């Protein structure tokens, strides 16, 4: 059974690779970003509370994220394992996850800041199926439309320049300390996230061997 965590700065390609790998391994892909965006879109009370933090590029309070994630995580873990993307985001969340489930491997995606900004600024997302495109690197067949369902692609509110800058700072301050935490625990493997999605996917596979 695989129990994998994907770590890395915003725009490193975690979501793109998680979607591929979860299919290959047949494990649940749990993305706290996707779960939170679904709660925002549904207008639930946690979604309404999360919205302002997300749009500004700040972390959503831990208790709110946990309330959304916990039950799904236990369910996935009890069955065929999980690929957890975007969680944990700080040391408190890392300690919380340890109380509930066991993690085997933590993959850290590494990409220079210039490319992170380029990928985030060019991202366009399908509001229906959440597939991510990029106007520079991963354009859809018909400009502005999702290849899968034809929906009009949108830009995430947190991909505006001010929010990108906040997200990069939050990553450096709150999330990057997890790298040494997981290295000390012997769980960390790093992945060079430059190059095409196919090249990165090959590195992910070899890091998991
Ligand atoms: P979340 O959705 O997790 O965002 P993130 O971590 O900032 O990561 P991104 O989704 O921006 O990037 P990614 O690495 O997945 O890259 P992607 O594959 O999309 O979180 C959003 C917000 O929710 C947070 O800011 C916070 O407010 C809240 N939140 C979430 N989890 C939380 C938690 N645990 N605690 C508290 N708050 C939480 O790719 C990016 C772009 O690049 C796309 O356009 C893609 O097409 C393109 N691309 C991908 N790979 C390549 C490649 N190899 N070459 C060229 N282009 C590529």
CSV table of C-alpha atoms and ligand atoms in Angstrom, one decimal:
chain,number,residue,atom,x,y,z
A,1,UNK,CA,0.0,0.0,0.0
A,2,UNK,CA,1.3,3.5,-0.9
A,3,UNK,CA,1.0,6.4,1.5
A,4,UNK,CA,2.7,9.3,-0.2
A,5,UNK,CA,2.9,13.0,0.5
A,6,UNK,CA,3.7,15.6,-2.2
A,7,UNK,CA,5.5,18.7,-0.9
A,8,UNK,CA,6.7,21.7,-2.8
A,9,UNK,CA,6.2,25.4,-3.5
A,10,UNK,CA,3.1,26.7,-5.3
A,11,UNK,CA,3.3,26.0,-9.1
A,12,UNK,CA,5.9,23.3,-8.8
A,13,UNK,CA,3.6,20.8,-10.6
A,14,UNK,CA,2.4,18.8,-7.6
A,15,UNK,CA,-1.3,18.7,-8.8
A,16,UNK,CA,-0.3,17.8,-12.3
A,17,UNK,CA,1.9,14.9,-11.2
A,18,UNK,CA,-0.5,13.8,-8.4
A,19,UNK,CA,-3.3,13.3,-11.0
A,20,UNK,CA,-1.1,11.1,-13.1
A,21,UNK,CA,0.5,9.1,-10.3
A,22,UNK,CA,-2.7,8.4,-8.4
A,23,UNK,CA,-4.1,6.8,-11.6
A,24,UNK,CA,-1.0,4.7,-12.2
A,25,UNK,CA,-0.8,3.5,-8.6
A,26,UNK,CA,-4.6,3.2,-8.1
A,27,UNK,CA,-4.6,5.2,-4.9
A,28,UNK,CA,-6.8,8.1,-3.7
A,29,UNK,CA,-5.6,11.6,-4.7
A,30,UNK,CA,-6.4,13.9,-1.8
A,31,UNK,CA,-5.6,17.6,-2.4
A,32,UNK,CA,-6.5,20.0,0.4
A,33,UNK,CA,-6.5,22.8,-2.2
A,34,UNK,CA,-9.1,21.0,-4.3
A,35,UNK,CA,-11.2,20.1,-1.2
A,36,UNK,CA,-11.1,23.7,0.0
A,37,UNK,CA,-12.0,25.1,-3.4
A,38,UNK,CA,-14.9,22.7,-3.6
A,39,UNK,CA,-16.1,24.0,-0.2
A,40,UNK,CA,-15.7,27.6,-1.4
A,41,UNK,CA,-17.7,26.8,-4.6
A,42,UNK,CA,-20.4,25.1,-2.5
A,43,UNK,CA,-20.7,28.1,-0.2
A,44,UNK,CA,-20.5,25.9,2.9
A,45,UNK,CA,-19.6,27.6,6.3
A,46,UNK,CA,-16.0,26.3,6.2
A,47,UNK,CA,-15.8,27.3,2.5
A,48,UNK,CA,-17.0,30.8,3.3
A,49,UNK,CA,-14.4,31.1,6.1
A,50,UNK,CA,-11.6,29.6,3.9
A,51,UNK,CA,-12.2,31.8,0.9
A,52,UNK,CA,-10.7,35.1,2.1
A,53,UNK,CA,-7.5,33.3,3.3
A,54,UNK,CA,-7.1,31.5,0.0
A,55,UNK,CA,-7.7,34.5,-2.2
A,56,UNK,CA,-5.0,36.4,-0.3
A,57,UNK,CA,-2.6,33.5,-0.6
A,58,UNK,CA,-2.5,32.8,3.1
A,59,UNK,CA,-2.8,29.4,4.8
A,60,UNK,CA,-6.3,28.4,5.9
A,61,UNK,CA,-6.5,27.8,9.7
A,62,UNK,CA,-5.4,24.3,10.6
A,63,UNK,CA,-8.7,23.3,12.3
A,64,UNK,CA,-10.7,24.2,9.3
A,65,UNK,CA,-8.4,22.1,6.9
A,66,UNK,CA,-8.4,19.2,9.3
A,67,UNK,CA,-12.2,19.2,9.6
A,68,UNK,CA,-12.4,18.9,5.8
A,69,UNK,CA,-9.6,16.4,5.4
A,70,UNK,CA,-9.8,14.0,8.3
A,71,UNK,CA,-12.6,11.8,7.5
A,72,UNK,CA,-11.6,11.3,3.8
A,73,UNK,CA,-8.0,10.5,4.9
A,74,UNK,CA,-9.1,7.8,7.3
A,75,UNK,CA,-11.3,6.3,4.6
A,76,UNK,CA,-8.6,6.4,1.9
A,77,UNK,CA,-6.0,4.9,4.3
A,78,UNK,CA,-8.3,2.1,5.4
A,79,UNK,CA,-8.6,1.0,1.7
A,80,UNK,CA,-5.8,1.2,-0.8
A,81,UNK,CA,-3.6,4.1,0.5
A,82,UNK,CA,-3.4,7.7,-0.6
A,83,UNK,CA,-1.5,10.4,-2.3
A,84,UNK,CA,-1.8,13.5,-0.2
A,85,UNK,CA,-1.1,16.8,-2.0
A,86,UNK,CA,-0.9,20.2,-0.3
A,87,UNK,CA,-0.9,18.7,3.3
A,88,UNK,CA,0.9,19.1,5.6
A,89,UNK,CA,1.7,22.7,5.2
A,90,UNK,CA,3.3,23.4,8.5
A,91,UNK,CA,4.8,21.5,11.5
A,92,UNK,CA,1.5,21.5,13.4
A,93,UNK,CA,-0.2,19.8,10.5
A,94,UNK,CA,2.6,17.3,10.2
A,95,UNK,CA,2.1,16.3,13.8
A,96,UNK,CA,-1.6,16.1,13.4
A,97,UNK,CA,-1.3,13.7,10.4
A,98,UNK,CA,1.0,11.4,12.4
A,99,UNK,CA,-1.7,10.9,15.0
A,100,UNK,CA,-4.1,9.6,12.4
A,101,UNK,CA,-2.2,7.8,9.6
A,102,UNK,CA,1.3,6.5,8.7
A,103,UNK,CA,3.2,8.1,5.8
A,104,UNK,CA,5.8,6.1,3.9
A,105,UNK,CA,7.3,8.6,1.5
A,106,UNK,CA,7.5,12.4,1.1
A,107,UNK,CA,8.4,13.7,-2.3
A,108,UNK,CA,9.6,17.2,-2.5
A,109,UNK,CA,9.3,19.0,-5.9
A,110,UNK,CA,12.0,21.6,-6.6
A,111,UNK,CA,11.8,24.4,-9.2
A,112,UNK,CA,13.5,27.8,-9.4
A,113,UNK,CA,11.3,30.7,-8.4
A,114,UNK,CA,11.3,32.3,-11.9
A,115,UNK,CA,9.7,29.1,-13.3
A,116,UNK,CA,7.2,28.9,-10.4
A,117,UNK,CA,6.0,32.4,-11.2
A,118,UNK,CA,5.8,31.7,-14.9
A,119,UNK,CA,3.8,28.5,-14.3
A,120,UNK,CA,1.4,30.1,-11.8
A,121,UNK,CA,0.8,33.3,-13.9
A,122,UNK,CA,0.0,31.2,-17.0
A,123,UNK,CA,-2.3,28.7,-15.3
A,124,UNK,CA,-5.9,28.4,-16.4
A,125,UNK,CA,-8.2,25.9,-14.7
A,126,UNK,CA,-11.4,24.1,-15.7
A,127,UNK,CA,-14.1,25.1,-13.1
A,128,UNK,CA,-15.9,21.8,-13.9
A,129,UNK,CA,-13.3,19.0,-13.8
A,130,UNK,CA,-10.4,21.1,-12.2
A,131,UNK,CA,-7.9,20.1,-15.0
A,132,UNK,CA,-5.0,22.6,-15.0
A,133,UNK,CA,-3.7,24.1,-18.3
A,134,UNK,CA,-1.1,26.7,-18.9
A,135,UNK,CA,-1.3,29.4,-21.6
A,136,UNK,CA,2.5,29.1,-22.1
A,137,UNK,CA,3.4,25.5,-21.4
A,138,UNK,CA,0.2,23.3,-21.5
A,139,UNK,CA,-2.3,25.0,-23.7
A,140,UNK,CA,-5.7,23.4,-24.4
A,141,UNK,CA,-6.6,22.3,-28.0
A,142,UNK,CA,-9.2,25.2,-28.3
A,143,UNK,CA,-7.9,28.4,-26.7
A,144,UNK,CA,-9.7,29.1,-23.4
A,145,UNK,CA,-11.8,25.9,-23.4
A,146,UNK,CA,-11.3,22.6,-21.4
A,147,UNK,CA,-10.3,19.6,-23.6
A,148,UNK,CA,-12.5,17.3,-21.6
A,149,UNK,CA,-15.8,19.1,-21.2
A,150,UNK,CA,-15.5,22.3,-23.2
A,151,UNK,CA,-16.0,24.6,-20.2
A,152,UNK,CA,-14.5,28.1,-20.2
A,153,UNK,CA,-11.2,28.1,-18.4
A,154,UNK,CA,-10.7,30.5,-15.5
A,155,UNK,CA,-7.8,32.0,-13.6
A,156,UNK,CA,-7.6,31.1,-9.9
A,157,UNK,CA,-8.0,34.3,-7.8
A,158,UNK,CA,-4.7,33.3,-5.9
A,159,UNK,CA,-2.8,33.3,-9.2
A,160,UNK,CA,-2.8,37.1,-9.3
A,161,UNK,CA,0.7,38.6,-8.8
A,162,UNK,CA,0.1,39.9,-5.2
A,163,UNK,CA,-1.3,36.5,-4.0
A,164,UNK,CA,1.5,34.6,-5.8
A,165,UNK,CA,4.1,36.7,-3.9
A,166,UNK,CA,2.3,36.0,-0.5
A,167,UNK,CA,2.1,32.3,-1.3
A,168,UNK,CA,5.8,32.0,-2.0
A,169,UNK,CA,6.6,33.8,1.2
A,170,UNK,CA,4.2,31.6,3.2
A,171,UNK,CA,5.9,28.5,1.6
A,172,UNK,CA,9.4,29.6,2.6
A,173,UNK,CA,8.3,30.6,6.2
A,174,UNK,CA,5.8,27.8,7.1
A,175,UNK,CA,6.2,24.8,4.8
A,176,UNK,CA,9.9,24.7,3.8
A,177,UNK,CA,10.8,23.7,7.5
A,178,UNK,CA,9.0,20.4,6.8
A,179,UNK,CA,11.8,19.4,4.5
A,180,UNK,CA,14.4,19.0,7.3
A,181,UNK,CA,11.6,17.5,9.5
A,182,UNK,CA,11.0,14.7,7.0
A,183,UNK,CA,14.7,14.4,6.0
A,184,UNK,CA,15.5,13.7,9.7
A,185,UNK,CA,12.7,11.1,9.8
A,186,UNK,CA,14.3,9.4,6.7
A,187,UNK,CA,11.2,9.8,4.6
A,188,UNK,CA,12.2,12.6,2.2
A,189,UNK,CA,13.1,12.2,-1.5
A,190,UNK,CA,13.6,15.2,-3.8
A,191,UNK,CA,12.4,15.5,-7.4
A,192,UNK,CA,13.7,18.0,-10.0
A,193,UNK,CA,10.5,19.5,-11.3
A,194,UNK,CA,12.0,21.2,-14.4
A,195,UNK,CA,11.3,20.0,-17.9
A,196,UNK,CA,8.1,18.5,-19.4
A,197,UNK,CA,5.4,16.8,-17.3
A,198,UNK,CA,6.5,13.5,-18.8
A,199,UNK,CA,10.1,14.1,-17.8
A,200,UNK,CA,9.0,15.0,-14.2
A,201,UNK,CA,6.7,11.9,-14.1
A,202,UNK,CA,9.7,9.7,-15.0
A,203,UNK,CA,11.7,11.2,-12.1
A,204,UNK,CA,8.8,10.7,-9.7
A,205,UNK,CA,8.6,7.0,-10.6
A,206,UNK,CA,12.3,6.6,-10.1
A,207,UNK,CA,12.2,8.4,-6.8
A,208,UNK,CA,9.5,6.0,-5.6
A,209,UNK,CA,11.5,2.9,-6.6
B,1,LIG,P1,-3.1,24.4,-3.4
B,1,LIG,O1,-4.2,24.3,-4.3
B,1,LIG,O2,-2.5,23.3,-2.7
B,1,LIG,O3,-2.0,25.3,-4.1
B,1,LIG,P2,-0.4,25.3,-4.1
B,1,LIG,O4,0.3,24.4,-3.2
B,1,LIG,O5,-0.1,26.7,-4.0
B,1,LIG,O6,-0.1,24.6,-5.4
B,1,LIG,P3,-0.6,24.9,-6.8
B,1,LIG,O7,-1.9,24.2,-7.0
B,1,LIG,O8,-0.6,26.4,-7.1
B,1,LIG,O9,0.5,24.3,-7.7
B,1,LIG,P4,1.0,22.8,-8.1
B,1,LIG,O10,2.3,22.6,-7.5
B,1,LIG,O11,-0.1,21.9,-7.8
B,1,LIG,O12,1.2,23.0,-9.7
B,1,LIG,P5,0.2,22.6,-10.9
B,1,LIG,O13,0.4,21.1,-11.1
B,1,LIG,O14,-1.2,23.1,-10.7
B,1,LIG,O15,-3.6,25.5,-2.2
B,1,LIG,C1,-4.2,26.7,-2.5
B,1,LIG,C2,-4.6,27.4,-1.2
B,1,LIG,O16,-5.4,26.6,-0.4
B,1,LIG,C3,-3.4,27.7,-0.3
B,1,LIG,O17,-2.7,28.9,-0.7
B,1,LIG,C4,-4.1,27.8,1.0
B,1,LIG,O18,-4.8,29.0,1.1
B,1,LIG,C5,-5.1,26.7,1.0
B,1,LIG,N1,-4.6,25.4,1.5
B,1,LIG,C6,-4.4,24.3,0.7
B,1,LIG,N2,-4.0,23.3,1.5
B,1,LIG,C7,-3.8,23.8,2.8
B,1,LIG,C8,-3.4,23.3,4.0
B,1,LIG,N3,-2.9,22.1,4.1
B,1,LIG,N4,-3.3,24.2,5.1
B,1,LIG,C9,-3.8,25.5,5.0
B,1,LIG,N5,-4.2,26.0,3.8
B,1,LIG,C10,-4.2,25.2,2.7
B,1,LIG,O19,0.9,23.3,-12.1
B,1,LIG,C11,0.9,24.8,-12.1
B,1,LIG,C12,0.9,25.2,-13.5
B,1,LIG,O20,2.1,24.7,-14.2
B,1,LIG,C13,-0.3,24.7,-14.4
B,1,LIG,O21,-0.6,25.7,-15.3
B,1,LIG,C14,0.3,23.5,-15.1
B,1,LIG,O22,-0.4,23.2,-16.3
B,1,LIG,C15,1.8,23.9,-15.3
B,1,LIG,N6,2.7,22.8,-15.3
B,1,LIG,C16,2.7,21.7,-14.4
B,1,LIG,N7,3.8,20.9,-14.6
B,1,LIG,C17,4.5,21.5,-15.7
B,1,LIG,C18,5.7,21.1,-16.4
B,1,LIG,N8,6.4,20.0,-16.0
B,1,LIG,N9,6.1,22.0,-17.4
B,1,LIG,C19,5.4,23.1,-17.7
B,1,LIG,N10,4.2,23.5,-17.1
B,1,LIG,C20,3.8,22.7,-16.1
